[in-house]
mmCIF file of C-alpha atoms in Angstrom:
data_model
loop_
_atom_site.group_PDB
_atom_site.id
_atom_site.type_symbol
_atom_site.label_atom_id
_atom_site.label_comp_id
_atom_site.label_asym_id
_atom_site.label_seq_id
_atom_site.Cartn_x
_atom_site.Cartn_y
_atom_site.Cartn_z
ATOM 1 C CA UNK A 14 21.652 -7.268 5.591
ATOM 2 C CA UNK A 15 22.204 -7.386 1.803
ATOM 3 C CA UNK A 16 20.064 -8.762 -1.523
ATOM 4 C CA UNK A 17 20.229 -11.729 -2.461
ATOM 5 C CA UNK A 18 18.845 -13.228 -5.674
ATOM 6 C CA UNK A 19 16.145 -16.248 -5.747
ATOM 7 C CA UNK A 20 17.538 -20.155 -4.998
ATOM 8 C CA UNK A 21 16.252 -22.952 -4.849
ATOM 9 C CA UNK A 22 16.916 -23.504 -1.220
ATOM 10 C CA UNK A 23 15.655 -20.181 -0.818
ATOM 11 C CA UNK A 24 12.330 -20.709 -2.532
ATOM 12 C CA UNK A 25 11.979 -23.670 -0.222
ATOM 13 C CA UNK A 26 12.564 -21.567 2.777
ATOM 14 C CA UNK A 27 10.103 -18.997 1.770
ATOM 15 C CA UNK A 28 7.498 -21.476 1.337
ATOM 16 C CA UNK A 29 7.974 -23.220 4.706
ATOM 17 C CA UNK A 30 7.591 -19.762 5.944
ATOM 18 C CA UNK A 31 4.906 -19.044 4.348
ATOM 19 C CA UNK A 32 2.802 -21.560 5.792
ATOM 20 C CA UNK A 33 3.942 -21.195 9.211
ATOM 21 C CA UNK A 34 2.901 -17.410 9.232
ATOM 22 C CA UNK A 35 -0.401 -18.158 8.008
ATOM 23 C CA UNK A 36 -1.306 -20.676 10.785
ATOM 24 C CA UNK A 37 -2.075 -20.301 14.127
ATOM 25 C CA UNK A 38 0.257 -23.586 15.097
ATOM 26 C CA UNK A 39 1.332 -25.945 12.498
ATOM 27 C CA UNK A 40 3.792 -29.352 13.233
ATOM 28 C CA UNK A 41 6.973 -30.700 10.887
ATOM 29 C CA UNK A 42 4.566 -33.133 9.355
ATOM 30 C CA UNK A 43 1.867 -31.235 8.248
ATOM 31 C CA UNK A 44 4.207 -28.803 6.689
ATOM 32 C CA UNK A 45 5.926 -31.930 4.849
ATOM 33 C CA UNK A 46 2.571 -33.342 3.640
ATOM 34 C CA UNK A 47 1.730 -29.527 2.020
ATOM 35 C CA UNK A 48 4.760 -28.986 0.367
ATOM 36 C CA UNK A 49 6.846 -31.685 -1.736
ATOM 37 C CA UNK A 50 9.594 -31.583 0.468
ATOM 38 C CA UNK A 51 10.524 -34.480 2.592
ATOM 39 C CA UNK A 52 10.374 -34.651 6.465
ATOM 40 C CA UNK A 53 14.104 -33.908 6.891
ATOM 41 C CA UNK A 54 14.667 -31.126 5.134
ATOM 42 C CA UNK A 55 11.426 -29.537 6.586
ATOM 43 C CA UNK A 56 13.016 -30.010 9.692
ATOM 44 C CA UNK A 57 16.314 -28.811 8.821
ATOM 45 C CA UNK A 58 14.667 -25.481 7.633
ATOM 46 C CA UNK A 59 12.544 -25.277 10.744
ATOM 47 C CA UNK A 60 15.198 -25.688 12.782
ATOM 48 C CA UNK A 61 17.000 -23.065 10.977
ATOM 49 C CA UNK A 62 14.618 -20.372 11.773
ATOM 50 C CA UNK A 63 13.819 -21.203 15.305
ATOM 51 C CA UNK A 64 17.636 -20.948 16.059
ATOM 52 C CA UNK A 65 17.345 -17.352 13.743
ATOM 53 C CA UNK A 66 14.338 -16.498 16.037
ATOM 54 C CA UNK A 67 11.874 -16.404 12.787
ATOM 55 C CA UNK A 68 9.613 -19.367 14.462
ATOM 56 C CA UNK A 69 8.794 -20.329 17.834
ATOM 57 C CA UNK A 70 8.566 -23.911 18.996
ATOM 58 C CA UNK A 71 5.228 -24.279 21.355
ATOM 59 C CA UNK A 72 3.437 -26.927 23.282
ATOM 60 C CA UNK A 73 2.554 -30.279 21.255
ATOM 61 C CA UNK A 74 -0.414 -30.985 19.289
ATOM 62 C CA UNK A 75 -2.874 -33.226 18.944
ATOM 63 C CA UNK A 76 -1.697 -36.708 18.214
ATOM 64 C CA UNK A 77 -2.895 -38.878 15.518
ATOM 65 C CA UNK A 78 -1.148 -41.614 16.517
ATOM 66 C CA UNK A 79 2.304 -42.090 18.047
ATOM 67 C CA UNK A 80 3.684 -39.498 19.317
ATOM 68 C CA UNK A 81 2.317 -35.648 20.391
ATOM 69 C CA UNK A 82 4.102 -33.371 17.444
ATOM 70 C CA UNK A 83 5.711 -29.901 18.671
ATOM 71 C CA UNK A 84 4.167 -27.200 17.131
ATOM 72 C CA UNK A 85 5.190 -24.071 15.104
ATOM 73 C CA UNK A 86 4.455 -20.392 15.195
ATOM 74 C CA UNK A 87 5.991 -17.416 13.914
ATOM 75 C CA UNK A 88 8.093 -15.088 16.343
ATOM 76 C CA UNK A 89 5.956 -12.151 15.836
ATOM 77 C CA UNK A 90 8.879 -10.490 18.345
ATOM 78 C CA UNK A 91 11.725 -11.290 15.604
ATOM 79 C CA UNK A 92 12.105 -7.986 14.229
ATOM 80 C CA UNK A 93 10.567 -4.718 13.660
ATOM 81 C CA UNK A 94 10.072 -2.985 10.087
ATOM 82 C CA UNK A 95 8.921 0.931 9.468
ATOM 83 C CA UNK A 96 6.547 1.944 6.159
ATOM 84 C CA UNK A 97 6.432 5.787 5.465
ATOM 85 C CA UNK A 98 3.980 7.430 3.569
ATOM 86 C CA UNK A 99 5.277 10.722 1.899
ATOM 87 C CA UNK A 100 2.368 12.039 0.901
ATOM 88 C CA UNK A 101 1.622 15.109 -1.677
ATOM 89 C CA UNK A 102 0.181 16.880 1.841
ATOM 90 C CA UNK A 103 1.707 18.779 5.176
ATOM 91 C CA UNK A 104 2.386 14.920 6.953
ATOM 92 C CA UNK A 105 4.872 12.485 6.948
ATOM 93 C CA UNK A 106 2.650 9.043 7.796
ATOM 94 C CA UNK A 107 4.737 6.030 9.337
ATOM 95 C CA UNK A 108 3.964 2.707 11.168
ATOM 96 C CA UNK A 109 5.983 0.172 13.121
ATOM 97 C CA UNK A 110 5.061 -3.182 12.326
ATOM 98 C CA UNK A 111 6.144 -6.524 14.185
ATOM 99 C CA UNK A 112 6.971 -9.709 11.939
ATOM 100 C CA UNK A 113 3.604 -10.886 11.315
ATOM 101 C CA UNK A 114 2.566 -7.426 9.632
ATOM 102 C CA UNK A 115 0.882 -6.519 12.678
ATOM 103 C CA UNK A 116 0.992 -2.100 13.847
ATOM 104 C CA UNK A 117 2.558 -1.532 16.774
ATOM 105 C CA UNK A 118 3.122 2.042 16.745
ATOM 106 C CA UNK A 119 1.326 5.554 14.259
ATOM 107 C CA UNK A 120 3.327 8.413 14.118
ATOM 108 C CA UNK A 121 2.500 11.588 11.488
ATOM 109 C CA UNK A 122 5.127 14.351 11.428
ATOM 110 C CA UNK A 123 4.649 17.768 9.267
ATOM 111 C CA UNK A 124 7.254 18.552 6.771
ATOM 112 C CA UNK A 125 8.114 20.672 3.580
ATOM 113 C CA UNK A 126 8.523 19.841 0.365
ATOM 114 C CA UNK A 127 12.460 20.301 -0.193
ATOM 115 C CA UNK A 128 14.845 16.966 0.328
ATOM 116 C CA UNK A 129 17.315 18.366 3.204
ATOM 117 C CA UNK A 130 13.855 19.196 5.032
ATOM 118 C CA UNK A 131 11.965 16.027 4.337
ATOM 119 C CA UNK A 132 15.217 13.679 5.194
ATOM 120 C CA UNK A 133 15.600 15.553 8.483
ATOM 121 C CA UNK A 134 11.747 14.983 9.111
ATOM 122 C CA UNK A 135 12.107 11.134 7.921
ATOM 123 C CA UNK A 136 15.029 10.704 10.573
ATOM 124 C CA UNK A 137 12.425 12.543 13.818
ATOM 125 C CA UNK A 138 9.834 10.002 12.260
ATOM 126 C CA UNK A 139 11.768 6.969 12.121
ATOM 127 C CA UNK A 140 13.205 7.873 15.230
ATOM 128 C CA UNK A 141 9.654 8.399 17.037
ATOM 129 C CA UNK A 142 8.283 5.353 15.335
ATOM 130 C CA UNK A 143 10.929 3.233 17.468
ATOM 131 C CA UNK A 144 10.325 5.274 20.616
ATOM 132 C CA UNK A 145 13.260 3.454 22.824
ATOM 133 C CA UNK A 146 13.198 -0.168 21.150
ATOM 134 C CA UNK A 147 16.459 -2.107 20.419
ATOM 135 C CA UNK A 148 17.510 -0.464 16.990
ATOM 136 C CA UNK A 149 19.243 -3.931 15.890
ATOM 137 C CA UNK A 150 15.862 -5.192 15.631
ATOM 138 C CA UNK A 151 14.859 -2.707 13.273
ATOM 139 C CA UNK A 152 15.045 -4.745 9.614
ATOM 140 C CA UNK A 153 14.485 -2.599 7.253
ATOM 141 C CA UNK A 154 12.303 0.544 6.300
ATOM 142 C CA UNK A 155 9.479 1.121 3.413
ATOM 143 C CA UNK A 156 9.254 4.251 1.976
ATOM 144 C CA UNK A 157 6.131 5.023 -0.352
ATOM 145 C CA UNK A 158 6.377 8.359 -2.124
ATOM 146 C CA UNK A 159 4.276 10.943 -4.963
ATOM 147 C CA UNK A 160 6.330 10.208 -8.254
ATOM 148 C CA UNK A 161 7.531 7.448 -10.632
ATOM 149 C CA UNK A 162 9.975 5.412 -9.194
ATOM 150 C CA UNK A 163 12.756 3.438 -10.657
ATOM 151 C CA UNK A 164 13.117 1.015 -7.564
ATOM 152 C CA UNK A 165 16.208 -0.651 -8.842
ATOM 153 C CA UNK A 166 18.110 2.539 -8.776
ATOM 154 C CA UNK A 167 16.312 3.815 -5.526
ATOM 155 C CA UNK A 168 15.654 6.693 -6.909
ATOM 156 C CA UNK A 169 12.642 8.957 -7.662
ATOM 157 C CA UNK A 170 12.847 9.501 -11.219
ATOM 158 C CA UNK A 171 9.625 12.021 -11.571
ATOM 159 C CA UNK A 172 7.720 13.955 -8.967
ATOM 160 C CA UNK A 173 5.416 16.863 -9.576
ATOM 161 C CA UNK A 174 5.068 17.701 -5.669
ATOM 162 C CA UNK A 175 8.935 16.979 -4.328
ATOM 163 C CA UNK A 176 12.452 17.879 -4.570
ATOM 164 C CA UNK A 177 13.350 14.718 -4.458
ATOM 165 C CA UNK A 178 14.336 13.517 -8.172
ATOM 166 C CA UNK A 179 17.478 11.573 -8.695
ATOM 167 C CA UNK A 180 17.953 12.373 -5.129
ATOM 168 C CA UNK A 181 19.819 9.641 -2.648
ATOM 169 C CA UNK A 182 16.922 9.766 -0.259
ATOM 170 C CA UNK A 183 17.469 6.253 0.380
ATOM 171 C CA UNK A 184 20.936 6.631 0.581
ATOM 172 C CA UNK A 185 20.708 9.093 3.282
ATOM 173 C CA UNK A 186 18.043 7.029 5.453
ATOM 174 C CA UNK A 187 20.646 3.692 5.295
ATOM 175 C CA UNK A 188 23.319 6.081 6.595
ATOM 176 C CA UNK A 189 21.790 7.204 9.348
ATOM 177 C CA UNK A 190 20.127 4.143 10.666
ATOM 178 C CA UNK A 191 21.770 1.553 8.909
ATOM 179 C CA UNK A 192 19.319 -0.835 7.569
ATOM 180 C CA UNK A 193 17.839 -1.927 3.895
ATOM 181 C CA UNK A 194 15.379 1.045 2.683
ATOM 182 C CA UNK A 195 12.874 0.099 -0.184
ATOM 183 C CA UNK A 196 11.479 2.944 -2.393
ATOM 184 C CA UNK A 197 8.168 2.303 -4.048
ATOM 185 C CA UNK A 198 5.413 4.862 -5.402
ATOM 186 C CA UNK A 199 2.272 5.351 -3.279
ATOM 187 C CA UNK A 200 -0.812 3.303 -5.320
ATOM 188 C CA UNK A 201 2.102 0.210 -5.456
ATOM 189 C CA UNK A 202 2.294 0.262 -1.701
ATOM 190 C CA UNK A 203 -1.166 0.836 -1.150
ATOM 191 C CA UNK A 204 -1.839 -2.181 -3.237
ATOM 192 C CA UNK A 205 0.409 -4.426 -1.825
ATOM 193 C CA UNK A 206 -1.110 -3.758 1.819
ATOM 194 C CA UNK A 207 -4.340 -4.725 0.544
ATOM 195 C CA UNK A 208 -2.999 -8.150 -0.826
ATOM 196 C CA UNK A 209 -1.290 -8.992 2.076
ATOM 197 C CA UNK A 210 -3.096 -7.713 4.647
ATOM 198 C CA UNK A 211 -6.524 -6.418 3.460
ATOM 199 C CA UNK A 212 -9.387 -6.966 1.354
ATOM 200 C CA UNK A 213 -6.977 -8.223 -1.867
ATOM 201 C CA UNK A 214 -5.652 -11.466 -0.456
ATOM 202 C CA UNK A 215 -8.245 -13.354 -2.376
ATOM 203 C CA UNK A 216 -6.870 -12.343 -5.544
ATOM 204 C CA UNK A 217 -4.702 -12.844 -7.854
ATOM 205 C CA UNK A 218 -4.922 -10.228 -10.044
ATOM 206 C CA UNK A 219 -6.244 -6.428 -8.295
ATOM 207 C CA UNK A 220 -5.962 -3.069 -8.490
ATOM 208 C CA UNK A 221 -5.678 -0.753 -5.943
ATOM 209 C CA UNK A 222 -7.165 2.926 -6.928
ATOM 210 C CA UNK A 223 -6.099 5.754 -4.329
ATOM 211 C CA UNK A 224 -7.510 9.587 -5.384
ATOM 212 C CA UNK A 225 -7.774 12.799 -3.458
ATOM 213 C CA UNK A 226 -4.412 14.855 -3.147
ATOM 214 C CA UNK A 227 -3.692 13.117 -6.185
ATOM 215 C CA UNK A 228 -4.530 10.098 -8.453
ATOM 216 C CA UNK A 229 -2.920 6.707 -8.975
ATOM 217 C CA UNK A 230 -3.621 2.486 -9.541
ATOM 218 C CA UNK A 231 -0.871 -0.492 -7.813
ATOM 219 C CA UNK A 232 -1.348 -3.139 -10.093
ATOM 220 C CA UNK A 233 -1.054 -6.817 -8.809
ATOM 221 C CA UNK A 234 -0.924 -9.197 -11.676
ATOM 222 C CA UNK A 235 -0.544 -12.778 -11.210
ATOM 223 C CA UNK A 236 0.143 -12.114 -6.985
ATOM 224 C CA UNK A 237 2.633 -9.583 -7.275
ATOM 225 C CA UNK A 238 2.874 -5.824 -8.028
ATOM 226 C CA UNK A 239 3.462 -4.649 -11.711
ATOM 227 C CA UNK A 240 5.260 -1.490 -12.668
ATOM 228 C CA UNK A 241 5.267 -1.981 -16.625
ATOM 229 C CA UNK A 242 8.826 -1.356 -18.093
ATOM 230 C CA UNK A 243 9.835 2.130 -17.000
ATOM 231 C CA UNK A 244 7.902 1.650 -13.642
ATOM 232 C CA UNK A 245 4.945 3.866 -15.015
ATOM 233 C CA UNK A 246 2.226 1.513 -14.747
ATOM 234 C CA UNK A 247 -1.059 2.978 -13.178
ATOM 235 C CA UNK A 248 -0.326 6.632 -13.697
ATOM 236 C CA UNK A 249 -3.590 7.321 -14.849
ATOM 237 C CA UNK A 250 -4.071 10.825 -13.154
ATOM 238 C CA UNK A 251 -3.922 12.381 -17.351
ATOM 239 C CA UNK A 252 -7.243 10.589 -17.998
ATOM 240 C CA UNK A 253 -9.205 13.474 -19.426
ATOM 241 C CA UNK A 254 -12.998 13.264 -17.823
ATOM 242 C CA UNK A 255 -13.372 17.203 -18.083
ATOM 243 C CA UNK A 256 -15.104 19.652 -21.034
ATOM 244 C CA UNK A 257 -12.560 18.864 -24.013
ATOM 245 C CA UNK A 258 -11.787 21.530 -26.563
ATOM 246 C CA UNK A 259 -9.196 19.699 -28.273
ATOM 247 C CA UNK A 260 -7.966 15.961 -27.539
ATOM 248 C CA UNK A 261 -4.511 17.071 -29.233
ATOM 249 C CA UNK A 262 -3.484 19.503 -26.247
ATOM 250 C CA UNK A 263 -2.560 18.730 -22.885
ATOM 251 C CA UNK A 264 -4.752 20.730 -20.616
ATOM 252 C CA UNK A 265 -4.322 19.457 -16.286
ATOM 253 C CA UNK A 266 -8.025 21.292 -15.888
ATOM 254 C CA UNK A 267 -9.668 18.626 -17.518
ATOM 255 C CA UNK A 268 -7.849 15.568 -15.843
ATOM 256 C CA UNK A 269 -8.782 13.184 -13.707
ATOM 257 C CA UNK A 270 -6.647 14.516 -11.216
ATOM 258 C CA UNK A 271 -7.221 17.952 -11.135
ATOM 259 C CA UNK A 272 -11.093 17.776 -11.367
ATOM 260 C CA UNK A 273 -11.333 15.086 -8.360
ATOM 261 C CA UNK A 274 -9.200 16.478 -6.174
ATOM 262 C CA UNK A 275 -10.038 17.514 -2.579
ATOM 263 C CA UNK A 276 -9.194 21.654 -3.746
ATOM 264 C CA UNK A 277 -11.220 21.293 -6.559
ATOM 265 C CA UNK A 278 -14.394 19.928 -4.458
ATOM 266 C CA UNK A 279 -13.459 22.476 -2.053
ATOM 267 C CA UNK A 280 -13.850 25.264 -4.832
ATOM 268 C CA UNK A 281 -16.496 23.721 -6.471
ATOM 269 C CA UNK A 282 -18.842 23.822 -3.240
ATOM 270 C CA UNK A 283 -17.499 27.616 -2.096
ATOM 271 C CA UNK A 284 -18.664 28.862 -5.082
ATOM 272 C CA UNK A 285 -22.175 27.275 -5.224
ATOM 273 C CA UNK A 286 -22.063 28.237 -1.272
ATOM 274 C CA UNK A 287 -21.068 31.345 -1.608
ATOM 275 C CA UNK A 288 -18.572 31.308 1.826
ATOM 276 C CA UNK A 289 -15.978 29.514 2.561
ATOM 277 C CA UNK A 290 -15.604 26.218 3.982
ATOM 278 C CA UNK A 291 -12.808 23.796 4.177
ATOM 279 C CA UNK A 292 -12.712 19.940 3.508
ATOM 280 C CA UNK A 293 -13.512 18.176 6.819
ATOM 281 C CA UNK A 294 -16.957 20.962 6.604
ATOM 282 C CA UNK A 295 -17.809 19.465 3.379
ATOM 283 C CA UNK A 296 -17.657 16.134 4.299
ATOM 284 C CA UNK A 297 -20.222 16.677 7.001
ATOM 285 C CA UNK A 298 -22.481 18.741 5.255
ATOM 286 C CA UNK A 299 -22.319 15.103 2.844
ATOM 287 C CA UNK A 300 -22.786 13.425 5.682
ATOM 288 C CA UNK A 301 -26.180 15.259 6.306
ATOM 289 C CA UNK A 302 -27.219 15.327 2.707
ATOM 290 C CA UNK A 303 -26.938 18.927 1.677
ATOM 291 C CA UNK A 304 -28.059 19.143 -1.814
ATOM 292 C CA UNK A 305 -25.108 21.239 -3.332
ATOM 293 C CA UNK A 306 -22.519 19.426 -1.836
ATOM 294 C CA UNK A 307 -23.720 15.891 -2.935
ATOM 295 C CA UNK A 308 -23.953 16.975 -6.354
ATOM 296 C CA UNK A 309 -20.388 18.233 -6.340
ATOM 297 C CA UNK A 310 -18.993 14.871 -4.360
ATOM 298 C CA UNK A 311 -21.314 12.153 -6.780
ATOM 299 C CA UNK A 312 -19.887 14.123 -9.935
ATOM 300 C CA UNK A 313 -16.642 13.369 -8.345
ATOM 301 C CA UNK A 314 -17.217 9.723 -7.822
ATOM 302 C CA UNK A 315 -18.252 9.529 -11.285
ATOM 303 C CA UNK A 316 -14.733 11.047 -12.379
ATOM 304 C CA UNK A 317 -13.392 8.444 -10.627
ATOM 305 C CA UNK A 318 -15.557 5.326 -12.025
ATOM 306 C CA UNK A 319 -14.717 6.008 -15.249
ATOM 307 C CA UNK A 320 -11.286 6.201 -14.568
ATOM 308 C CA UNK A 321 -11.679 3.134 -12.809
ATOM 309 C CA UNK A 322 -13.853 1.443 -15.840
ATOM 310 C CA UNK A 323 -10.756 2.155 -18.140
ATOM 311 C CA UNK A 324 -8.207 0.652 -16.343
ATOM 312 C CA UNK A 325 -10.898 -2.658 -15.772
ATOM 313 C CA UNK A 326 -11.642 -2.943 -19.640
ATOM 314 C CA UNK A 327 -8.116 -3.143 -20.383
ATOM 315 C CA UNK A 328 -6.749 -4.988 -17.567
ATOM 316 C CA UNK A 329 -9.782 -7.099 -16.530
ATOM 317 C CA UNK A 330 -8.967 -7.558 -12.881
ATOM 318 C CA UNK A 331 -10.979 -9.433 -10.178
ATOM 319 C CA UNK A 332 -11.369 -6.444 -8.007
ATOM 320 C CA UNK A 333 -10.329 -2.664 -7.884
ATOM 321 C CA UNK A 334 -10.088 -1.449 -4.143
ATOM 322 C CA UNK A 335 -10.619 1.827 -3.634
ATOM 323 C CA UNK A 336 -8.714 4.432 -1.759
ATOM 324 C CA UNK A 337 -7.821 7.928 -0.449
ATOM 325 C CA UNK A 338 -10.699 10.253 -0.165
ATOM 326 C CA UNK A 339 -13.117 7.396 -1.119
ATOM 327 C CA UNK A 340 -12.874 5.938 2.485
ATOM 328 C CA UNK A 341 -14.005 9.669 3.535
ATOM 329 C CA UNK A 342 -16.853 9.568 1.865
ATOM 330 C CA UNK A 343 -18.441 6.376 2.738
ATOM 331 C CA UNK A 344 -21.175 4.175 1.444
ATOM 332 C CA UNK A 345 -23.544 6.517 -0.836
ATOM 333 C CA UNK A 346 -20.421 7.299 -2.429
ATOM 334 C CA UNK A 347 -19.802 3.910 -2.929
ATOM 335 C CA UNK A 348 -22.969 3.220 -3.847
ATOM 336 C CA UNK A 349 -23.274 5.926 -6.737
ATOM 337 C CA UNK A 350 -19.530 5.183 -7.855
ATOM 338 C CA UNK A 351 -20.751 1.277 -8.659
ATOM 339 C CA UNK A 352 -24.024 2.595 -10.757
ATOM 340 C CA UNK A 353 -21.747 4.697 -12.596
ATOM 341 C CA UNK A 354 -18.672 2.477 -12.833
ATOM 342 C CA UNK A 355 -20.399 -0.288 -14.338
ATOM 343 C CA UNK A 356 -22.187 2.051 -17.247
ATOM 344 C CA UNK A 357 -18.313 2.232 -18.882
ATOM 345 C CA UNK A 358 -17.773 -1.709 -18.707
ATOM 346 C CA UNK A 359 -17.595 -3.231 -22.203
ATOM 347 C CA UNK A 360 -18.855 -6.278 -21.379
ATOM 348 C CA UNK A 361 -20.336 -6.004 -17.470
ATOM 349 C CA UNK A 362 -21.392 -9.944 -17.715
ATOM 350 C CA UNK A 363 -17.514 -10.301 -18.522
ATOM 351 C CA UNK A 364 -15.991 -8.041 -17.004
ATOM 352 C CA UNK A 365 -17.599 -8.895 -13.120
ATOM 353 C CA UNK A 366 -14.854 -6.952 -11.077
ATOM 354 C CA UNK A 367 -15.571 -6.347 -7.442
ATOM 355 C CA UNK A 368 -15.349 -3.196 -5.832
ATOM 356 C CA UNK A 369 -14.424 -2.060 -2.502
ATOM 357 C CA UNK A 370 -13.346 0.638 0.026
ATOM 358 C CA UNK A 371 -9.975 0.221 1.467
ATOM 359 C CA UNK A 372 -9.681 -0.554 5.421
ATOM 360 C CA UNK A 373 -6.992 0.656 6.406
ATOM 361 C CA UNK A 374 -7.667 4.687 5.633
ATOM 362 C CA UNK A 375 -5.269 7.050 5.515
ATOM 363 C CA UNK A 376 -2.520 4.218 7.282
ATOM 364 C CA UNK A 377 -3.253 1.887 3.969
ATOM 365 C CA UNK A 378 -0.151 3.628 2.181
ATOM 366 C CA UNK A 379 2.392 3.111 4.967
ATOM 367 C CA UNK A 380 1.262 0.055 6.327
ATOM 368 C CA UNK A 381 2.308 -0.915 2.517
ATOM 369 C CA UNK A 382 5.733 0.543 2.866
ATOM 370 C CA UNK A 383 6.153 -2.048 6.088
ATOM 371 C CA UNK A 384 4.590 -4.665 3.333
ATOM 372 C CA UNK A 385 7.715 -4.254 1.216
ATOM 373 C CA UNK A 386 10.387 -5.083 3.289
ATOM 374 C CA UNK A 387 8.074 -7.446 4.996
ATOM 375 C CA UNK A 388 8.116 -9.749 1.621
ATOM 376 C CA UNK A 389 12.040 -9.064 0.916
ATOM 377 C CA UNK A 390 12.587 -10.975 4.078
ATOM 378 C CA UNK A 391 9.864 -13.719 3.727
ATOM 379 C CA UNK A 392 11.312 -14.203 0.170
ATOM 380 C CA UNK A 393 15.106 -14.142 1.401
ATOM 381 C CA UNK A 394 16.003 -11.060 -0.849
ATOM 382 C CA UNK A 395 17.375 -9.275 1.944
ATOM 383 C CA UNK A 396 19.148 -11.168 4.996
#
């Protein structure tokens, strides 16, 4: 498999696709009549992907007249792709998708934070992830990782939680299993999942807002995901939301990051506790309303609404999903984080973003790894 760049006969491939993954059974002429490309060469690309194995032919349709057409599906049996989540925690986080983006297979793997231990982790995970299916039908894996990446390189150019900058990790996961790998930070993945396959696919233009180990936005603009020039869009975790002594010094204890973080609610409740309790305690004493833990959990969401209202007033999407720690917390979280979030809009009869909770969890990252080299193939990048 290799990249290829955009043609026109490739275009007109990916759109024929297209429509036949998003139907449940769709003829020759239909497809013709949606796109303006004539009968023949519809057929000629449908026929070219039921020989490849992309499309099935089924039983015939309903006629309208003449003849019963044969109808088309998408082989959801073509191929399998993998999307990792390298997280800033203990677990690796992968999933085995079929060709229609459906999970077929979870896997989470500890690991440490140096690259000869992590690669050697990837390799168990990819390798459990497959557990005994035909490794030539493995396309291509995702990996979504803590850091700024330059994806045309494949490399991790900054990372605050890894040894893995300007490291081959891609390199060394083609070696060893010899398929396309895809590097793209976490929020970017995350996003894409949600356009695809979640609540963003009626938008064009979303963000995607992920917080907890660590802080982050996947833009998509105009359908696709944006990385701004040096592939640093949405690194908002420097947004200063704590007691400010001086705007002119750099100080992490009063960033977004730091001060909604899962250690820092942890720390935060301890002390007004006085014992010690760790996250998954917290969360239920939320869950039961215990005074001193809401008030440590709604100060967080408001950390994270105005973080959220910043990157709405300047981008003005149609919806910011939220994830990470947010799907944890549930609806009064929610629920507080809108009151607060739209407080910060300039203009909230303008500015009428939607928000919502991500529903794909703690799988939302790595199901978007699987999204990656999911669209290189619908789009004929890699073959």
């Amino acid at each position: 498999m290799k990249y290829k760049s955009p043609n026109v006969k490739n275009i007109n491939r990916s759109t024929v696709l297209k429509i036949i993954m998003k139907s449940e059974g769709i003829s020759r002429a239909e497809i013709a009549r949606m796109v303006s490309l004539t009968k023949p060469t519809v057929s000629r690309i449908t026929n070219e992907f039921i020989e490849s194995g992309y499309i099935l032919e089924t039983g015939k349709g309903e006629s309208k007249g003449g003849k019963r057409p044969r109808m088309l599906v998408a082989n959801k049996d073509a191929f399998y792709v993998i999307g990792i989540d390298l997280a800033d925690d203990k677990f690796l986080r992968g999933v085995l998708c079929d060709f229609t983006g459906t999970i077929l297979h979870k896997e989470k793997i500890q690991h440490n934070f140096t690259y000869k231990g992590i690669l050697k982790e990837l390799f168990k995970l990819i390798e459990f992830l497959m557990d005994g299916r035909d490794s030539q039908k493995l396309a291509g894996i995702g990996l979504a990782v803590s850091g700024i990446v330059d994806r045309d390189q494949s490399k991790v150019i900054a990372s605050s939680n890894f040894d893995l900058i300007e490291k081959d990790l891609t390199g060394g996961i083609t070696k060893k299993f010899s398929v396309p790998v895809i590097l793209e930070n976490r929020p970017n993945a995350a996003a894409l999942a949600e356009k695809r396959y979640g609540l963003g696919s009626p938008f064009t233009n979303m963000v995607f807002l992920t917080s907890g180990r660590g802080v982050g936005a996947g833009i998509i603009c105009n359908g696709k995901m944006y990385g701004g020039s040096f592939g640093g869009a949405g690194e908002i975790q420097n947004i200063r939301v704590g007691n400010l002594s001086s705007f002119a010094e750099y100080d992490k204890t009063s960033t977004v990051e730091y001060m909604s973080s899962e250690e820092f609610i942890v720390s935060k409740v301890n002390k007004s506790k006085e014992k010690k309790l760790n996250f998954s305690s917290i969360l239920k004493l939320y869950d039961e309303n215990d005074k001193d833990v809401a008030a440590e959990i709604n100060r967080n969401a408001e950390y994270i609404a105005y973080s959220a209202s910043v990157i709405a007033n300047i981008l003005n999407p149609e919806a910011i999903i939220l994830g990470g720690q947010v799907v944890e917390f549930g609806e009064k979280y929610l629920e507080h984080f809108k009151s607060v979030f739209v407080k910060h809009l300039i203009a909230p009869e303008l500015n009428r973003v939607k928000v919502y909770v991500s529903k794909f969890g703690r799988d939302g990252v790595a199901y978007g790894g699987a999204a990656l080299i999911l669209d290189e193939i619908i789009n004929f990048n890699i073959l």
